[in-house]
Coordinates of C-alpha atoms in Angstrom, one line a residue:
E1 CA -8.5 -21.7 34.5
E2 CA -9.0 -18.8 36.6
Q3 CA -5.8 -17.4 35.5
A4 CA -7.0 -17.9 31.7
F5 CA -10.3 -16.3 32.4
A6 CA -8.5 -13.3 34.3
L7 CA -6.1 -12.8 31.2
H8 CA -9.2 -13.2 28.7
D9 CA -11.1 -10.3 30.7
L10 CA -7.7 -8.2 30.9
A11 CA -7.4 -8.3 27.1
R12 CA -10.8 -7.2 26.6
A13 CA -10.5 -4.4 29.3
Y14 CA -7.1 -3.2 27.5
G15 CA -8.9 -3.2 24.0
Q16 CA -11.6 -1.4 25.1
A17 CA -9.2 1.5 26.7
G18 CA -7.3 1.3 23.4
R19 CA -4.2 -0.4 24.7
F20 CA -4.0 -2.7 21.7
E21 CA -0.4 -4.1 22.4
D22 CA -1.3 -5.0 26.2
S23 CA -4.4 -6.8 24.8
H24 CA -2.4 -8.5 22.4
Q25 CA 0.2 -9.8 25.2
A26 CA -2.9 -10.8 27.4
L27 CA -4.3 -12.7 24.6
E28 CA -1.1 -14.5 23.6
E29 CA -0.4 -15.6 27.5
S30 CA -3.9 -16.9 27.9
R31 CA -4.0 -18.9 24.6
S32 CA -1.4 -21.4 25.7
L33 CA -3.4 -21.9 28.8
W34 CA -6.8 -22.5 26.9
E35 CA -4.7 -24.9 24.8
Q36 CA -3.5 -26.8 28.0
L37 CA -6.9 -27.0 29.5
G38 CA -8.5 -28.2 26.0
N39 CA -11.4 -25.4 26.3
T40 CA -11.8 -25.0 22.6
E41 CA -14.6 -22.4 22.9
M42 CA -12.4 -20.2 24.5
L43 CA -9.5 -21.0 22.4
A44 CA -11.6 -20.1 19.5
D45 CA -12.7 -16.6 20.8
N46 CA -9.0 -15.9 21.6
L47 CA -7.9 -16.8 18.2
T48 CA -10.4 -14.6 16.6
S49 CA -9.8 -11.6 19.1
S50 CA -6.2 -12.1 18.0
A51 CA -7.0 -11.9 14.3
V52 CA -9.0 -8.8 14.9
Y53 CA -5.6 -7.4 16.7
Y54 CA -3.7 -8.3 13.6
S55 CA -6.4 -6.8 11.4
L56 CA -5.9 -3.6 12.9
L57 CA -2.2 -3.8 12.3
G58 CA -3.1 -4.5 8.7
D59 CA -1.5 -7.8 8.6
F60 CA -4.4 -9.8 7.2
G61 CA -2.5 -12.7 6.4
Q62 CA -2.0 -13.5 9.9
S63 CA -5.3 -12.5 10.7
I64 CA -7.1 -14.8 8.1
A65 CA -5.0 -17.8 9.3
L66 CA -6.0 -17.4 13.0
A67 CA -9.4 -16.8 12.2
E68 CA -9.6 -19.7 10.1
R69 CA -8.3 -22.0 12.9
S70 CA -10.9 -20.4 15.0
L71 CA -13.7 -21.1 12.5
E72 CA -12.5 -24.8 12.1
L73 CA -12.4 -25.2 15.9
S74 CA -16.1 -23.8 16.3
R75 CA -17.7 -25.7 13.4
K76 CA -16.1 -29.1 14.9
A77 CA -17.6 -28.2 18.4
G78 CA -20.7 -27.0 17.1
N79 CA -19.9 -23.2 18.7
T80 CA -22.3 -21.2 16.5
W81 CA -21.2 -17.9 18.5
G82 CA -17.6 -18.7 17.8
Q83 CA -18.4 -19.4 14.0
A84 CA -20.3 -16.0 13.8
Y85 CA -17.2 -14.1 15.4
S86 CA -14.7 -15.7 13.2
L87 CA -16.6 -15.3 10.2
M88 CA -17.2 -11.5 10.8
S89 CA -13.4 -11.0 11.1
L90 CA -12.7 -13.1 8.2
G91 CA -15.4 -11.0 6.0
L92 CA -13.6 -7.9 6.6
A93 CA -10.3 -9.4 5.7
R94 CA -12.0 -10.7 2.3
F95 CA -13.6 -7.5 1.7
E96 CA -10.3 -5.4 1.9
R97 CA -8.5 -8.0 -0.2
G98 CA -11.1 -7.4 -2.9
E99 CA -12.9 -11.0 -2.7
L100 CA -16.0 -9.5 -2.8
S101 CA -18.3 -12.3 -3.5
E102 CA -16.7 -14.3 -1.0
A103 CA -16.8 -11.2 1.6
I104 CA -20.6 -11.3 1.0
R105 CA -21.2 -15.0 1.6
T106 CA -18.8 -14.7 4.8
F107 CA -20.8 -12.0 6.1
Q108 CA -24.1 -13.8 5.3
E109 CA -23.0 -16.7 7.2
S110 CA -21.7 -14.8 10.2
I111 CA -25.2 -13.0 10.5
A112 CA -27.1 -16.3 10.1
R113 CA -25.0 -18.3 12.9
G114 CA -24.7 -14.9 15.1
K115 CA -28.6 -14.8 15.2
E116 CA -28.8 -18.5 16.3
A117 CA -26.2 -17.8 19.2
A118 CA -27.4 -14.4 20.0
F119 CA -24.1 -12.7 18.7
A120 CA -24.3 -9.1 19.1
G121 CA -22.5 -8.4 15.9
A122 CA -25.1 -10.1 13.8
G123 CA -27.7 -7.2 14.7
T124 CA -25.9 -4.1 13.2
F125 CA -22.3 -4.4 12.9
V126 CA -22.1 -7.5 10.4
P127 CA -25.1 -6.4 8.4
S128 CA -23.2 -2.9 7.8
F129 CA -20.2 -4.7 6.7
L130 CA -22.3 -6.4 4.2
A131 CA -24.0 -3.2 3.3
L132 CA -20.8 -1.6 2.7
T133 CA -19.6 -4.3 0.5
Y134 CA -22.8 -3.8 -1.6
A135 CA -22.4 -0.1 -1.6
R136 CA -18.9 -0.4 -2.9
L137 CA -20.2 -2.6 -5.7
G138 CA -23.0 0.0 -6.5
A139 CA -25.6 -1.8 -5.1
E140 CA -26.6 1.2 -3.0
D141 CA -30.6 0.6 -2.6
L142 CA -29.7 -3.0 -1.2
A143 CA -27.3 -1.5 1.1
L144 CA -29.9 0.9 2.4
E145 CA -32.4 -1.8 2.7
L146 CA -29.9 -3.6 4.9
L147 CA -29.1 -0.9 7.1
E148 CA -32.6 0.0 7.5
S149 CA -33.5 -3.5 8.6
A150 CA -30.5 -3.4 11.1
L151 CA -31.3 -0.2 12.7
A152 CA -35.3 -1.3 13.1
I153 CA -34.2 -4.3 15.4
T154 CA -31.3 -2.6 17.1
D155 CA -31.8 -0.9 20.6
Q156 CA -31.3 2.9 20.6
Q157 CA -28.6 2.6 23.2
D158 CA -26.8 0.1 21.3
Q159 CA -23.3 1.9 20.3
T160 CA -23.0 -0.3 17.1
R161 CA -25.9 1.8 15.8
G162 CA -23.2 4.4 15.1
F163 CA -21.6 2.5 12.3
A164 CA -24.9 1.8 10.6
L165 CA -26.2 5.3 10.9
A166 CA -23.0 6.9 9.7
L167 CA -22.7 4.3 6.7
K168 CA -26.4 5.3 5.9
A169 CA -25.4 8.7 5.8
V170 CA -22.5 8.1 3.3
V171 CA -24.6 6.2 0.9
L172 CA -27.3 8.9 1.1
A173 CA -24.5 11.6 0.4
D174 CA -23.4 9.3 -2.6
Q175 CA -27.0 9.5 -4.0
G176 CA -27.0 13.3 -3.4
D177 CA -29.4 13.4 -0.3
L178 CA -26.9 16.0 1.6
A179 CA -29.4 17.2 4.0
E180 CA -30.4 14.0 5.4
A181 CA -26.8 12.6 5.3
Q182 CA -25.8 15.8 7.4
S183 CA -28.5 15.2 9.5
L184 CA -27.7 11.5 10.2
A185 CA -24.0 12.4 10.9
R186 CA -24.7 15.1 13.3
A187 CA -27.2 12.7 15.6
P188 CA -25.5 11.9 18.7
A189 CA -25.6 8.3 18.2
A190 CA -24.3 8.3 14.8
L191 CA -20.5 8.6 15.6
D192 CA -18.9 7.6 19.0
T193 CA -15.4 8.8 17.8
T194 CA -13.8 8.7 21.2
N195 CA -14.1 4.8 21.7
P196 CA -11.1 3.3 20.5
E197 CA -13.3 0.6 18.9
F198 CA -15.0 3.2 16.6
I199 CA -12.3 5.7 16.0
G200 CA -11.2 4.2 12.9
F201 CA -14.6 3.2 11.1
G202 CA -16.8 5.9 12.6
G203 CA -13.9 8.5 11.8
L204 CA -13.6 7.5 8.1
L205 CA -17.4 7.7 7.6
R206 CA -17.7 11.1 9.2
A207 CA -14.7 12.2 7.2
E208 CA -16.6 10.8 3.7
V209 CA -19.9 12.6 4.7
L210 CA -17.8 16.1 5.5
L211 CA -16.4 15.5 2.0
A212 CA -19.5 15.2 0.3
I213 CA -20.8 18.3 1.6
Q214 CA -17.5 20.1 0.6
D215 CA -16.6 20.9 4.2
F216 CA -12.8 20.5 3.4
Q217 CA -11.4 22.6 6.3
A218 CA -13.4 20.3 8.8
T219 CA -12.4 17.3 7.2
L220 CA -8.7 18.1 7.4
E221 CA -9.0 18.8 11.2
L222 CA -10.9 15.6 11.7
V223 CA -8.4 13.5 9.7
D224 CA -5.5 14.7 11.3
E225 CA -6.9 14.2 14.8
K226 CA -7.5 10.6 13.7
L227 CA -4.3 9.9 12.2
D228 CA -2.6 11.1 15.6
Q229 CA -4.9 8.9 17.4
L230 CA -4.4 5.8 15.1
A231 CA -0.8 6.2 15.0
A232 CA -0.5 5.8 18.7
L233 CA -2.8 3.0 18.8
N234 CA -0.6 1.4 16.0
A235 CA -3.6 0.8 13.9
R236 CA -1.9 1.0 10.6
Y237 CA -5.0 -0.9 8.7
F238 CA -6.9 2.6 8.6
L239 CA -3.9 4.9 7.9
P240 CA -4.0 5.0 4.2
Q241 CA -7.8 5.4 4.2
F242 CA -7.5 8.4 6.4
R243 CA -4.8 9.8 4.1
L244 CA -6.8 9.4 1.2
N245 CA -9.6 11.7 2.7
K246 CA -6.9 13.8 3.8
A247 CA -5.8 14.0 0.1
R248 CA -9.2 15.0 -1.1
A249 CA -9.5 17.7 1.5
L250 CA -6.2 19.1 0.5
R251 CA -7.2 18.8 -3.0
G252 CA -10.5 20.8 -2.0
L253 CA -8.6 23.6 -0.4
G254 CA -6.5 24.0 -3.4
K255 CA -3.3 22.4 -2.4
P256 CA -2.7 19.6 -5.1
T257 CA 0.9 19.1 -4.6
E258 CA 0.6 18.6 -0.8
A259 CA -2.1 16.2 -1.8
Q260 CA -0.3 14.3 -4.2
D261 CA 2.5 13.4 -1.6
V262 CA -0.1 12.2 1.0
L263 CA -1.6 9.9 -1.8
E264 CA 1.8 8.6 -2.4
Q265 CA 2.4 7.6 0.9
A266 CA -1.1 6.1 1.3
R267 CA -0.3 4.1 -1.9
R268 CA 2.7 2.6 -0.5
E269 CA 1.1 1.8 2.9
A270 CA -2.2 0.1 1.1
E271 CA 0.2 -1.9 -1.4
A272 CA 2.2 -3.2 1.6
M273 CA -1.1 -4.6 3.4
G274 CA -3.1 -5.6 0.2
L275 CA -5.8 -3.4 0.9
R276 CA -7.0 -3.6 -2.8
M277 CA -10.2 -1.8 -1.9
T278 CA -8.6 1.3 -0.4
L279 CA -5.6 1.1 -3.1
L280 CA -8.0 1.2 -5.9
S281 CA -9.7 4.5 -4.5
I282 CA -6.3 5.9 -4.0
L283 CA -5.0 5.0 -7.5
L284 CA -8.2 6.8 -9.1
E285 CA -7.5 10.0 -7.0
L286 CA -3.9 9.8 -8.0
A287 CA -4.9 9.6 -11.6
E288 CA -7.2 12.6 -11.6
L289 CA -4.6 14.5 -9.6
A290 CA -1.7 13.9 -12.0
S291 CA -4.0 14.9 -15.0
E292 CA -5.1 18.0 -12.9
L293 CA -1.2 18.9 -12.5
G294 CA -0.5 18.1 -16.1
D295 CA 1.5 15.0 -15.6
E296 CA -0.5 12.8 -18.2
Q297 CA 2.3 10.0 -18.2
K298 CA 1.7 9.6 -14.3
A299 CA -2.0 9.8 -14.8
Q300 CA -1.6 6.7 -17.2
I301 CA 0.4 4.7 -14.9
S302 CA -1.9 5.4 -12.2
R303 CA -5.0 4.5 -14.2
Q304 CA -3.3 1.1 -15.8
A305 CA -2.4 0.0 -12.2
A306 CA -6.4 0.9 -11.3
R307 CA -7.4 -1.1 -13.9
D308 CA -5.4 -4.0 -12.7
V309 CA -7.1 -3.8 -9.4
V310 CA -10.4 -3.7 -11.1
R311 CA -9.7 -6.5 -13.0
F312 CA -9.0 -8.5 -9.8
I313 CA -12.1 -7.5 -8.1
T314 CA -14.6 -8.3 -11.2
D315 CA -12.7 -11.8 -11.3
H316 CA -14.0 -12.1 -7.6
V317 CA -17.4 -11.1 -8.1
D318 CA -19.8 -14.1 -9.0
E319 CA -23.0 -12.3 -9.6
E320 CA -23.4 -10.7 -12.8
E321 CA -25.8 -8.1 -11.8
L322 CA -23.2 -7.0 -9.0
R323 CA -20.3 -7.3 -11.5
K324 CA -22.4 -4.9 -13.8
S325 CA -23.3 -2.4 -11.3
F326 CA -19.7 -2.4 -10.1
L327 CA -18.4 -1.7 -13.7
S328 CA -21.1 0.9 -14.3
L329 CA -19.8 3.3 -11.6
P330 CA -18.6 6.5 -12.8
H331 CA -15.5 6.4 -11.1
I332 CA -14.7 2.7 -12.3
Q333 CA -15.5 4.0 -15.8
S334 CA -13.2 6.7 -15.9
V335 CA -10.5 3.9 -16.2
T336 CA -12.3 1.1 -18.0
A337 CA -14.2 3.0 -20.3
P338 CA -12.4 3.1 -24.3
A339 CA -10.7 6.4 -24.7

């Protein structure tokens, strides 16, 4: 048991230092020990931590399988903390796969179980993911309400505030409040982009704010820096999202051909990992860019592919109001509205 706990602590330390492969190895070694010891609580924690690792790799099939096993063990044992943790991981996977109503329910249950068990992620991190889901569906006012509520109850020193603040900046930028978005993005607590756990999400959100204020050169510099860091960490999940923002920056700098090459690479990566939400944004950008370059045939192919993804997403949104708000978004209407 002592060895299992030592490996557990070592895995956590490696993860915080950005040594994800070493963290995974320690998790693998400790898992068999927890199974032998019959410690279902620590086994469930181990399985979800491994699920998070596979999410970073972009292997959501394996991530979901591990998180579902963890959730089953935690429910049988009445382990609410373990339930909250595994549900957080499952929610992210379902969001990225475009199963948005299921993602919403999963995040909501994670928050509910997390509050019962004092799971730290239920304070800011999971509500922020839930807010992100609503924002992508066009329900930005609801997203802001969730973010405000989460920030109101979170300690000022809590690192997870950074994700909520950065996401709030993105939503405000989408609504045209660029001054407030810039202010939030510049706040010291808004983005800890040196912490490996925040490099991905924090960097992405900051890039979105920079794009909104049309600081394309700063976006390009930030994205290139993060792509190098993430490639070194083997965190493949984030790569197509950063490439999308790189392509947008290149377009803004008047380099459409370079942007198209970057987008094609991002599309291949997103398709391979089944990241429908990211893929949709990439396809919409490819369609716009092809039209800009005078290749209408290529634009039509990208639009059709985007329509297929939109159809999948709407088929997986149960709430009529959310489905309507999603379909009314201008970038969605650009491919669904009659010609």
